[in-house]
Structure formats: structure tokens, C-alpha cells
XYZ file of C-alpha atoms in Angstrom:
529
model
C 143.496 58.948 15.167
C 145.778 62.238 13.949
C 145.480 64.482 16.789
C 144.301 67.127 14.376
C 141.577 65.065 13.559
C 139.647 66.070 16.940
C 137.817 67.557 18.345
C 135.944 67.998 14.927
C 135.636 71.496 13.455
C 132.464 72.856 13.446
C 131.549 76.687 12.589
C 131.227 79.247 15.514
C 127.373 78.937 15.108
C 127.642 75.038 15.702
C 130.286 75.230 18.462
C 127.340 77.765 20.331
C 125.006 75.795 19.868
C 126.702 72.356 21.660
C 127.826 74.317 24.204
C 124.322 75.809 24.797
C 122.960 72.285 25.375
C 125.966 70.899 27.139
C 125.900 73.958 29.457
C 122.507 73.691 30.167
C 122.079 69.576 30.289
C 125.086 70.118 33.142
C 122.694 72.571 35.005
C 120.009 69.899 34.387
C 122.387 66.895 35.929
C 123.997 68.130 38.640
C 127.543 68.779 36.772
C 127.628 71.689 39.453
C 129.543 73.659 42.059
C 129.287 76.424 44.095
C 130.965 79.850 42.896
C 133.417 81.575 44.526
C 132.429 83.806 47.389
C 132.970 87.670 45.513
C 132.725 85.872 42.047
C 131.044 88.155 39.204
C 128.727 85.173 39.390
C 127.904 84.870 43.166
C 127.721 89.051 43.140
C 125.308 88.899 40.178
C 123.178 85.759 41.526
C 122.730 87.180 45.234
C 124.234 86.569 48.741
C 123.387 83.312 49.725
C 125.995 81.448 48.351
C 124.215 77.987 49.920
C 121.610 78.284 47.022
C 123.785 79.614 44.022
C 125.323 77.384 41.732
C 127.245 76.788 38.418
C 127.941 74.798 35.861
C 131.609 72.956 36.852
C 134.545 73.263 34.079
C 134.026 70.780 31.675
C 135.667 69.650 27.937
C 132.610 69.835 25.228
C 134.081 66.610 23.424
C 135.659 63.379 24.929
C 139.329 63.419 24.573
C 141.015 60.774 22.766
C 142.874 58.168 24.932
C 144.651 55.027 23.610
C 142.224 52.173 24.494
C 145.286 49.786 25.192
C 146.949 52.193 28.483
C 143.231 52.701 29.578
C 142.674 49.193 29.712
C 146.300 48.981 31.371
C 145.125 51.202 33.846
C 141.799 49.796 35.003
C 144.127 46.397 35.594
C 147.179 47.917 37.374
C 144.394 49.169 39.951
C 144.371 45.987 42.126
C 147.494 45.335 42.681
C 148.278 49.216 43.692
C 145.400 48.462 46.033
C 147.049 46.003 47.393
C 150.511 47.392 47.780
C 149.210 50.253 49.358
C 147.352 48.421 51.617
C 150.350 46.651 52.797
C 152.408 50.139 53.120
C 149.298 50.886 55.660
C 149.520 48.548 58.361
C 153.668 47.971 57.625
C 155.044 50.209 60.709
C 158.717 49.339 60.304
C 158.450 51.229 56.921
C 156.268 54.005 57.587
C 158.983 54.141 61.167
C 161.852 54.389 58.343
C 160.315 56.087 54.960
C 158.120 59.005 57.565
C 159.558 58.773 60.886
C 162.992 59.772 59.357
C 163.397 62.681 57.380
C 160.150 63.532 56.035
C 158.709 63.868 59.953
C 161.877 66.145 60.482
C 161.732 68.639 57.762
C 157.812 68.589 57.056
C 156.010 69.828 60.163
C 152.711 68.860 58.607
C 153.859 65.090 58.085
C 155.261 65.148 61.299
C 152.134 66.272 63.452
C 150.251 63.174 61.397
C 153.117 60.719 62.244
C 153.324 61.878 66.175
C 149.416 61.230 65.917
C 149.653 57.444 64.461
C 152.498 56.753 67.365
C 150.168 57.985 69.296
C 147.820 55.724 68.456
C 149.679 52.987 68.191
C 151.401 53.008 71.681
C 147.296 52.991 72.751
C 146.414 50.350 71.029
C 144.303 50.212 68.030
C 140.521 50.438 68.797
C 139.309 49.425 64.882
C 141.353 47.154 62.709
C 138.631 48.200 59.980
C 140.713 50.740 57.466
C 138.530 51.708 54.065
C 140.700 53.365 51.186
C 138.899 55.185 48.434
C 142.039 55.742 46.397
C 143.096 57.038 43.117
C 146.313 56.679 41.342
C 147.251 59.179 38.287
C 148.630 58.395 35.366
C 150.269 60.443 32.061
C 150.853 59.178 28.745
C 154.101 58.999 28.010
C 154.912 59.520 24.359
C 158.341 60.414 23.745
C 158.912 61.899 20.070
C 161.210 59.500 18.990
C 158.832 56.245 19.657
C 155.753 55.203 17.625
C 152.289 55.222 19.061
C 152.403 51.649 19.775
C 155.276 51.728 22.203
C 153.776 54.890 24.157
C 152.835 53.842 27.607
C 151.475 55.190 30.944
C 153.274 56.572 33.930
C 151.881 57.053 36.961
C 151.811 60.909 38.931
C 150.793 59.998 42.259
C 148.945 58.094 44.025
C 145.986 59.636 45.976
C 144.714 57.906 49.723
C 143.067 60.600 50.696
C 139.816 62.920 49.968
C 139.994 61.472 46.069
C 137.838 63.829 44.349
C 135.236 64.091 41.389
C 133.774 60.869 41.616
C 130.315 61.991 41.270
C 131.695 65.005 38.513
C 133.421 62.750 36.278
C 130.433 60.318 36.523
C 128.485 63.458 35.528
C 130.796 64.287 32.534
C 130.673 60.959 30.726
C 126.884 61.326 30.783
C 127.075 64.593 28.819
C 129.262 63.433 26.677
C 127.366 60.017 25.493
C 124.055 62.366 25.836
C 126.011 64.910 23.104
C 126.604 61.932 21.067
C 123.434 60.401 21.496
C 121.257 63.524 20.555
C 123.238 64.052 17.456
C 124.749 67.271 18.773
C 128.661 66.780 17.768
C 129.521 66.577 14.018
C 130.165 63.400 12.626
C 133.378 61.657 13.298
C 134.104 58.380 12.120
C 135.766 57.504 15.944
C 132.510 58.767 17.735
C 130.543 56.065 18.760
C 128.778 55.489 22.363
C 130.445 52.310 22.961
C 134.000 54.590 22.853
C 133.102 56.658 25.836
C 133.234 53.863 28.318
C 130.799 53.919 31.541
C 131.967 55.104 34.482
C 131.493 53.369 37.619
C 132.927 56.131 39.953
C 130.185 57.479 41.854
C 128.624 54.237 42.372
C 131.713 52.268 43.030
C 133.120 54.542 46.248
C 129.221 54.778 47.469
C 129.560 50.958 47.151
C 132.797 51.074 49.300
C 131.238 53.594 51.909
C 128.502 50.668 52.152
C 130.764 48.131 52.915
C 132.757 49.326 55.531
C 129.448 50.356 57.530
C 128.368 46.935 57.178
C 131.400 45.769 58.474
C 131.343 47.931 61.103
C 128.389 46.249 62.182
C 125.794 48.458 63.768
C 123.148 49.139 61.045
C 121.551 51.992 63.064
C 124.858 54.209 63.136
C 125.495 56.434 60.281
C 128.532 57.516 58.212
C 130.196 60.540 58.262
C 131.975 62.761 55.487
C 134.117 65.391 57.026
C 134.362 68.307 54.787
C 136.211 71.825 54.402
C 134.412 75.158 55.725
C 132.812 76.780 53.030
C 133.193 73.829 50.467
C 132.883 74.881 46.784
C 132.483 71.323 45.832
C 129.440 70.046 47.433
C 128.152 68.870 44.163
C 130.697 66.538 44.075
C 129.863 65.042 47.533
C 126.171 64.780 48.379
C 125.708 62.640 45.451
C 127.608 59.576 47.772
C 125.192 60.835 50.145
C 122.496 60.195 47.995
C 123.657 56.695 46.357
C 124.588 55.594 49.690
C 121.304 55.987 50.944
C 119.129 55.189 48.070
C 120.882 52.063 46.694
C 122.543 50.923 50.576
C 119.735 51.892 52.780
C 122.756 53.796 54.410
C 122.522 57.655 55.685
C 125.215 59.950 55.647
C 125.695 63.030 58.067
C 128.147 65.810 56.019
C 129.645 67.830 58.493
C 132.488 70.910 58.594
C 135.815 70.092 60.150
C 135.757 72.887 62.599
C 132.397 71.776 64.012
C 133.512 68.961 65.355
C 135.276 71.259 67.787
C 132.132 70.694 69.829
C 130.314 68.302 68.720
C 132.241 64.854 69.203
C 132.551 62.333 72.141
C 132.995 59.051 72.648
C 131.122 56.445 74.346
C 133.007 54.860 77.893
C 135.530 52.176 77.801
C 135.848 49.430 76.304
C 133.623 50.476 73.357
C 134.841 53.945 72.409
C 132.187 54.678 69.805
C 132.496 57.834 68.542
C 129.487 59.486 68.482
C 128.312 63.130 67.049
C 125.823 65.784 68.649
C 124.413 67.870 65.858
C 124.437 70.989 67.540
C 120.699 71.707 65.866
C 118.279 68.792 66.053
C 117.494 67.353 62.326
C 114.669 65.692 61.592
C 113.691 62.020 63.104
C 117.118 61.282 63.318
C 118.457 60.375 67.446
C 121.431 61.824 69.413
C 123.747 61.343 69.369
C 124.798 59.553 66.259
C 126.895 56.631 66.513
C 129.367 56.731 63.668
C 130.000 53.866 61.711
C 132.818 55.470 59.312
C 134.419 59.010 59.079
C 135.320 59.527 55.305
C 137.516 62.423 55.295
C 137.109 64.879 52.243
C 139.431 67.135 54.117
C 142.469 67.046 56.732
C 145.047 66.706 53.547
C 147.097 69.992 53.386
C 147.947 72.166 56.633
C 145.353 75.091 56.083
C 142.338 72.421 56.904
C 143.475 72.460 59.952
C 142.709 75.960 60.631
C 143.471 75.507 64.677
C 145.133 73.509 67.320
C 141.397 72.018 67.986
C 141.667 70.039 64.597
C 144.324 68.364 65.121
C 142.396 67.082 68.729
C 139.931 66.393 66.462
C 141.547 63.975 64.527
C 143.557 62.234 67.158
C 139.901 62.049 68.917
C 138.669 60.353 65.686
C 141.480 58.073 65.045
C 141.271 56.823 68.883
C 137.505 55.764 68.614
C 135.998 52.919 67.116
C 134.594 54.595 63.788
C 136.012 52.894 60.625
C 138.469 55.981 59.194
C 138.471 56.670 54.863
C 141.825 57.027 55.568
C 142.512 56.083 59.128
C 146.126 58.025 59.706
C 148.635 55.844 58.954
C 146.847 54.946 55.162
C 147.125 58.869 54.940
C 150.593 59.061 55.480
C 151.047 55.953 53.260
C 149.794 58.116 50.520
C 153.040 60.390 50.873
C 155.085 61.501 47.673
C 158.649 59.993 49.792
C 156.583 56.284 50.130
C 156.167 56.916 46.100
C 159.809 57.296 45.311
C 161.297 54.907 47.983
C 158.340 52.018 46.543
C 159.871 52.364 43.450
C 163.697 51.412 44.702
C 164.068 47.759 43.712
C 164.903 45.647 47.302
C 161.417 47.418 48.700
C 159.180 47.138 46.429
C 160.644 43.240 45.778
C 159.621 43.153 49.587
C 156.304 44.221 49.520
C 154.790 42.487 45.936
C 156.727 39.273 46.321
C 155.034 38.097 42.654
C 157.711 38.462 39.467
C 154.849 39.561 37.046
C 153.243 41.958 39.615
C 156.355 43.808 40.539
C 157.055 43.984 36.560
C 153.402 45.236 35.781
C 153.563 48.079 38.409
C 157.358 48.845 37.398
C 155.990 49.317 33.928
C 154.201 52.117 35.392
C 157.072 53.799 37.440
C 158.835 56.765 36.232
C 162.585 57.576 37.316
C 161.745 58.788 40.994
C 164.949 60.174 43.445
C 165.260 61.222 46.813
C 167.003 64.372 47.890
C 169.230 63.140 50.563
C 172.790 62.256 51.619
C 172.609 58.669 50.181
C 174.430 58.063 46.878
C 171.064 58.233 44.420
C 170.096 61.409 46.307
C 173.564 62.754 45.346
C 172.950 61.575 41.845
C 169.309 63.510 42.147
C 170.529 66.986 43.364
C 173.388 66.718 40.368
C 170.856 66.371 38.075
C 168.131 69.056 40.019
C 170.802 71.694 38.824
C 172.216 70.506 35.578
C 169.074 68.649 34.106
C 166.412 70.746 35.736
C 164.205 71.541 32.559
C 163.571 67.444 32.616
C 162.601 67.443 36.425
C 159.654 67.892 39.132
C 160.327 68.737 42.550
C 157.696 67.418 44.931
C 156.534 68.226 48.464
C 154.544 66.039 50.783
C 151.094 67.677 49.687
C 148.125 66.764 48.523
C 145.630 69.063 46.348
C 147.489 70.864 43.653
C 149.777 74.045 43.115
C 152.616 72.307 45.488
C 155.162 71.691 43.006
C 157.778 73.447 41.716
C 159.249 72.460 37.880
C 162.176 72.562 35.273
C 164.077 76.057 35.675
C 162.595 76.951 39.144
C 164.198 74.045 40.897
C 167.674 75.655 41.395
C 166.864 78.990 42.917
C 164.107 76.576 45.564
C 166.909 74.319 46.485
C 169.123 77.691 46.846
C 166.810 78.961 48.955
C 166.120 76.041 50.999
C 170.301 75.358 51.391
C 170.182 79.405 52.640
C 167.374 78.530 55.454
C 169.061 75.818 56.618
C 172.363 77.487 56.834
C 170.542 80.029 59.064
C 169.645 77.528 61.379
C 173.032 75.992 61.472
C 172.169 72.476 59.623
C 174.795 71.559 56.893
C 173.305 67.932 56.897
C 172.626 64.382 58.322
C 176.243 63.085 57.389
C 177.341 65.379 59.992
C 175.068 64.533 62.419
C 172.985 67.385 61.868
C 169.260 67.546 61.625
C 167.614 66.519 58.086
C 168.217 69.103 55.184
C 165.080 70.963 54.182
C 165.191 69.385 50.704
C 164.717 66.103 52.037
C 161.037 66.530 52.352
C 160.834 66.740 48.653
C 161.354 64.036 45.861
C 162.712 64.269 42.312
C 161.138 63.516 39.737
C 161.490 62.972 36.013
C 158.713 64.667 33.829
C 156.786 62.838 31.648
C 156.275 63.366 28.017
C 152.955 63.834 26.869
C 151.412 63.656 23.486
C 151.657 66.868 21.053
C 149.231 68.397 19.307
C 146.244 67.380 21.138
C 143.376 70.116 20.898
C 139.899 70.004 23.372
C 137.121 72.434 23.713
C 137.554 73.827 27.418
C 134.582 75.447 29.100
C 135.444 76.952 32.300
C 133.206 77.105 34.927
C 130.004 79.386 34.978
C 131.087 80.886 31.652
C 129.166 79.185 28.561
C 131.891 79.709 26.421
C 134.691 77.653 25.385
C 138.389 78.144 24.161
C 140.199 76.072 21.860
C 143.422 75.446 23.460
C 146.337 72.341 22.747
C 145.668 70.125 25.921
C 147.123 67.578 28.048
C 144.940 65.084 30.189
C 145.260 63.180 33.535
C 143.435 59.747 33.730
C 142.829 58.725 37.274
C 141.063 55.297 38.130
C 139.380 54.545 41.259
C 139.954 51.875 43.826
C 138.256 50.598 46.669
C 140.338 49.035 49.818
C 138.584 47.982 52.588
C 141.613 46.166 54.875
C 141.714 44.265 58.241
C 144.840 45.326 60.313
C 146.627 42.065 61.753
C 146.819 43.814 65.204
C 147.513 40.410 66.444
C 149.879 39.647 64.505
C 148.297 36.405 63.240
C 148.985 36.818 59.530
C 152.711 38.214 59.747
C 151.584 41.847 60.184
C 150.253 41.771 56.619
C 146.801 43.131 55.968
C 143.715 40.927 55.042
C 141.557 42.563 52.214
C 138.232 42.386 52.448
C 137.329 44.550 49.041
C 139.586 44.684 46.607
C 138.250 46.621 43.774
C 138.686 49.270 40.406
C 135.467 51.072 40.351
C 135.899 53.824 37.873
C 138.057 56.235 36.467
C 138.770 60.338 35.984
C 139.650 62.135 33.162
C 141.216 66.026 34.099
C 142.459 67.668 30.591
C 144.354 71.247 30.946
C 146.372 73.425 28.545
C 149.503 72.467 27.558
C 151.329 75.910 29.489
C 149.921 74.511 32.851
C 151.924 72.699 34.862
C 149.472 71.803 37.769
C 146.796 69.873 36.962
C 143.864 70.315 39.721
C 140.610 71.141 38.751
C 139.283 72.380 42.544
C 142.196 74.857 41.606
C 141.791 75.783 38.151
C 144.000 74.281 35.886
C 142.003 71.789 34.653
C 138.536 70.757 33.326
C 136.925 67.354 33.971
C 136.641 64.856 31.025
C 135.990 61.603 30.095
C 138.156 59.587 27.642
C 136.723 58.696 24.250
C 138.944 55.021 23.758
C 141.223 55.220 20.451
């Protein structure tokens, strides 16, 4: 399909008209979030912002996405699952690829990895270790290659607080109920059967279930952590719901600073961890044992918005409670693990089988580091001379970290002038890691021109035409059995293994970031070409 084929024109009367029905269908469903606090939208609605809502930003029309690298995408989901999961409980890597620079130069990365030492000089107290994940891909279409060679390449790789589950699920039901109620124009690409059903929401709440199971006590209770004042409840208590409805399991969804206060642990041997609300609920005991603390927070510095959060999370990852990502999964999840996977003798270490390591390689872009070793010489040549072609990347999860093409030299200048001011010229000296070795290079990709989608930002029933570029994530679910005793070699035993759904983020082409918690990007669901 020409990308000027779709989405189909329609007059300005039509176009109002789909958007009237998609925007209020979303209201209808759930497709929701909160507004901002001093929005036009919160100030015209009133001041409780617990009971105001809007619609979230969605595309009117499915965008077009080659069936062939979706497909490709749902299968590489496994065995990323699995490679990840054998990153987690690997501690002469994470010792090498964290402990080394990245702990040095990142204070945030550091604090984590002083926490899983921490923990591991203790002694484990759960083995358990569930990982909702979600790895992002681009479609790499160079100008020069036909549609048939195009292929996927992944961004990142996501082990912690993986978003928009529920939303996405959401967004694929507006879009087969647009198509379904005869709303769109014809199109002879437009069928149900090419917006494929998403599994998201149902898959992770399936995941959630597991690990409490596993955990063994069917009276204790999960936990989601979340950020003060979360925007994006919408997004969360459906788990909540589908957990309880469809598992029989209940989930508590509590603020990260309130856990200040209300956290403790049964005595020794057990550890439990259990939770005080600090006002009674309904029939509910108390304390709560918890079965499983899935964090939806505790992934960029500013959740941690005082010392008492980071006692917080050592407290949790001491205890007993199954952790969504226990600490050393988190730090698995870092951009440096990324780039040093894809370095041939590792990741021939870690996936052992030929047409494994060739189908995730197939997936790799050109990835550097940015330190004294040859490649990271080769990388900070090409930083300067090549920078319209690069991506510099922090340690960060969450959007608006990065910095691209012609900005890279003056941040590396100004990185090289703060650590001339505190006297480091570099490791090969002796000296303390550079600041620019808590970054990675790496090479952008090349998406498809021309594409066009409908974007409808969020609250405002309107929608702008705008050339786009979309972000397919797919959902997996780890849930992993540390070999504490080292009975199997130190390698993890998986207990789930699963790809349970997929996201679809589309922004304009003039964006770099993609995130749509910070407003780059709408959620969208593929329609398969």
C-alpha cells in the first residue's frame, strides 16, 4: 500500500464526524487519563482532579505496518525473554557491564547497583523474579532498498514499569469498532481481520497471576507501586480489574512515598513483607501480606523524591514479595547491557543457539560504547564527524533523555569540560570513568517516508494531519527462578515464557522522542499490510 493511499481522505465534515464517535466511544471505554493539574481542561472541569478525566491521545485510523516485521516481532519476543532473563541472574556481567563505568559516572545506576550488592551479600530471600517487558522496534527502510528487504530494528528494550497495556488494548478496540460501524471510508486494505487483537492487557494481568500463584499464599495480595499524582491511572487499574475478575486475585495500588510508613516485614526466617494501609478499606485484614510488588515507578531519579525511597526499595527487595522487576532485572534493562549484548563473544555467550543469535542479530542496529577501548574510540570519531546519523543515550528510562544528530558535539564538549573540572582526563590514566561513558552510541534508524495519520491529542476532539513515524512494542511475560544454589550453572529456570501483545506509539516525523506519557506520541494499533 502507497503511503499516500492512507489514511483515506474524507471531507472536513466526515473527518468531524469519526472523530466525534471515536472521541466519545474512548470516553465510553476507558481510553482515558487524568489531565494535567492547571490544564485548561482540569481548570474548566473543577478541582478534584481524582474525578476528572480525558480522552488519551489517540490516531483516528490504524497505521499501516508490514505484516511480515510484525509477525517478526511477535516471534523475536521469546528468545529476548529469555536472554534477558539470563542477563538477570548473570552477576559476573551485571559486576562488569554496571559495576564498571556505568555505576561510576551515573549516580542513579549506581545507588540501584550498591542496592543489588546489597542484597546479594544478604542472601536472596525470593528466587521468584516476574518481568513484564517490552522491547521497541523501528522499521528500517533505507531509500535505496525495496519494501521487501525493509526490516525491523529494535530501540530498547524496556524491564521496567512497561506502559499502555490496558491503552493500546483500548485503541485496537476503537479502531475495529470504527471499522465495524462503517465509520471510516472505504479502503480496499480495511478489513477487521487487518487490525490484529491485542492480547496486552490480558496477557501482563495473566503474568501478575502467575507469579502470585507461585508465590504461594492465596490470601496475600499484589501490589502496584505507582508515582504521586499519576496521570495514567487509566492505564493501570484495568490489571487491577482483570486480575481480579478473571484470577480471583486483588490488587492494592499504592503511591511510592507512602510506603514511607506503611511497610514492615514479618520476623526471621520468613521476611514477608507486609503493608498497613494507613486508612482501613473495606473487609480487607492488616496487614496485607504481599505476594508481588509490580513497580510502575522507581525508573528515573525524580521517583525517588527522598532518601526514604530508596529505604524503601532496599526494604522491598530484602523481603520475600516476588519483585516486577526485582533490582538486578531493572538494571538488566540498562541502555550499556543493550550495546555490550550486541558485541559478538557476549551475546555468543549468553544464546549459545546459531539460529537464535542470528534471529536477534537481525534485529540489532550498529550500537558503540563511549569509552577508552578501541570501538569506543571508533564511536566518539564518528559522534563528531557523523553526528547527523547518531543517538546518544543515557541510562534512563521514560522519554526526553536523549540527545540526537547535531547536538551530540557541544554534549560531549560539555561533558569533556565537567570532567576536566574535576581533574579526570580518563580510565587509561588511571583516572575515574569519563562522564560520557554512561552513555551509548547509537546509529539512527531510517524510517519510512511519507507516512500520514490522523493525530488526536488528548482532551482536544480535534485532529491534525501530520507525516508520522510509529513505534511497535510487543509484550513479554518472564516469570524466572534464580539458581541461588547454583544447581543449574547459575542460569535461570523459566517458568513463563510468553509474547502477550503488542503497542503501537505513532508521532510526527519532527519529533525525536517518542513517549506518549510525555507528549510526543499518540497510541495506535497497526493495521497489517
Amino acid at each position: 500500500m502507497a503511503s499516500q493511499d492512507w489514511p483515506p481522505q474524507s471531507g472536513e465534515a466526515a473527518q468531524a464526524a469519526v472523530l466525534d464517535l471515536a472521541c466519545d466511544w474512548a470516553l465510553a471505554n476507558g481510553l482515558v487519563l487524568r489531565p494535567q493539574t492547571g490544564s485548561p481542561a482540569a481548570t474548566t472541569l473543577g478541582s478534584k482532579p481524582g474525578q476528572l478525566a480525558i480522552h488519551a491521545p489517540f490516531a483516528l485510523y490504524p497505521s499501516a505496518f508490514p505484516r511480515r516485521l510484525f509477525q517478526q516481532a511477535l516471534a523475536l519476543q521469546p528468545v529476548y525473554n529469555q536472554l534477558y532473563a539470563d542477563v538477570t541472574v548473570d552477576d559476573r556481567f551485571l559486576e562488569h557491564v554496571i559495576g564498571g563505568a556505568v555505576s561510576k559516572v551515573d549516580e542513579f545506576q549506581g545507588r540501584l547497583y550498591e542496592i543489588w550488592k546489597q542484597v546479594k551479600r544478604e542472601g536472596i530471600m525470593q528466587p521468584l523474579s516476574l518481568g513484564l517487558f517490552r522491547s521497541d522496534y523501528l522499521v528500517h527502510a533505507p531509500t535505496d532498498l525495496p519494501a521487501e528487504q525493509h526490516s525491523i530494528k529494535q530501540v530498547e528494550f524496556n524491564t521496567i514499569s512497561a506502559s499502555f497495556a490496558a491503552l493500546s488494548t483500548r485503541v485496537g478496540d476503537l479502531h475495529r469498532y470504527l471499522e465495524q460501524s462503517g465509520a471510516y471510508p472505504p479502503h480496499a486494505a480495511l478489513s477487521t481481520s487487518a487490525i490484529p487483537e491485542n492480547g496486552a492487557l490480558a496477557g501482563l494481568a495473566s503474568g501478575l497471576a502467575a507469579a502470585h500463584k507461585a508465590y504461594g499464599n492465596d490470601k496475600a495480595v499484589v501490589m502496584m507501586v505507582i508515582q504521586d499524582h499519576e496521570r495514567n491511572a487509566f492505564d493501570q487499574w484495568p490489571l487491577a480489574h482483570e486480575l481480579l475478575l478473571t484470577h480471583g486475585v486483588r490488587m492494592v495500588r499504592v503511591p511510592f512515598s507512602e510506603l514511607r510508613t506503611t511497610l514492615s516485614h514479618s520476623p526471621a526466617p520468613d521476611y514477608n513483607l507486609l503493608y498497613t494501609p494507613p486508612t482501613p478499606f473495606g473487609s480487607l485484614p492488616t496487614p496485607l501480606e504481599i505476594s508481588v510488588v509490580y513497580w510502575r515507578t522507581a525508573y528515573a531519579p525524580t521517583d525517588y523524591y527522598t532518601s526514604a525511597e530508596w529505604d524503601t526499595r532496599l526494604f522491598v527487595e530484602q523481603s520475600r514479595a516476588i519483585k516486577c522487576p526485582s533490582v538486578g532485572m531493572q538494571l538488566a534493562g540498562a541502555k550499556k547491557v543493550q550495546q555490550v549484548l550486541a558485541e559478538p563473544a557476549h551475546l555468543d555467550r549468553f544464546v549459545p543457539d546459531d539460529k537464535d543469535r542470528a534471529f536477534l542479530r537481525e534485529s540489532f542496529t550498529d550500537l558503540y560504547p563511549l569509552d577508552d577501548s578501541d570501538n569506543g574510540k571508533i564511536a566518539l570519531d564518528k559522534a563528531y564527524r557523523e553526528c547527523e546519523k547518531y543517538v546518544l543515550k543515557p541510562q534512563r528510562e521514560g522519554g526526553g533523555n536523549n540527545v540526537y544528530r547535531t547536538d551530540i558535539p557541544a554534549f560531549l564538549d560539555q561533558l569533556a569540560e565537567e570532567d576536566k573540572a574535576k581533574g579526570i582526563t580518563g580510565t587509561e590514566n588511571g583516572d575515574a570513568p569519563r562522564g560520557r561513558e554512561g552513555y551509548i552510541l547509537m546509529s539512527l534508524i531510517e524510517s519510512p517516508q511519507g507516512m500520514e495519520q490522523v493525530l488526536v491529542k488528548a482532551g482536544e476532539a480535534r485532529g491534525t494531519r501530520a507525516k508520522v513515524i510509529s513505534e511497535l512494542g510487543v509484550y513479554g511475560v518472564v516469570l524466572l527462578r534464580e539458581d541461588v544454589d547454583n544447581v543449574r550453572g547459575g542460569k535461570a529456570e523459566l517458568l513463563v515464557n510468553e509474547t502477550v501483545g503488542h503497542l503501537l506509539r505513532t508521532k510526527p516525523v519532527e519529533s525525536d522522542e517518542g513517549g506518549v506519557a510525555t507528549g510526543f506520541s499518540v497510541i495506535d494499533s497497526p493495521l497489517l499490510v
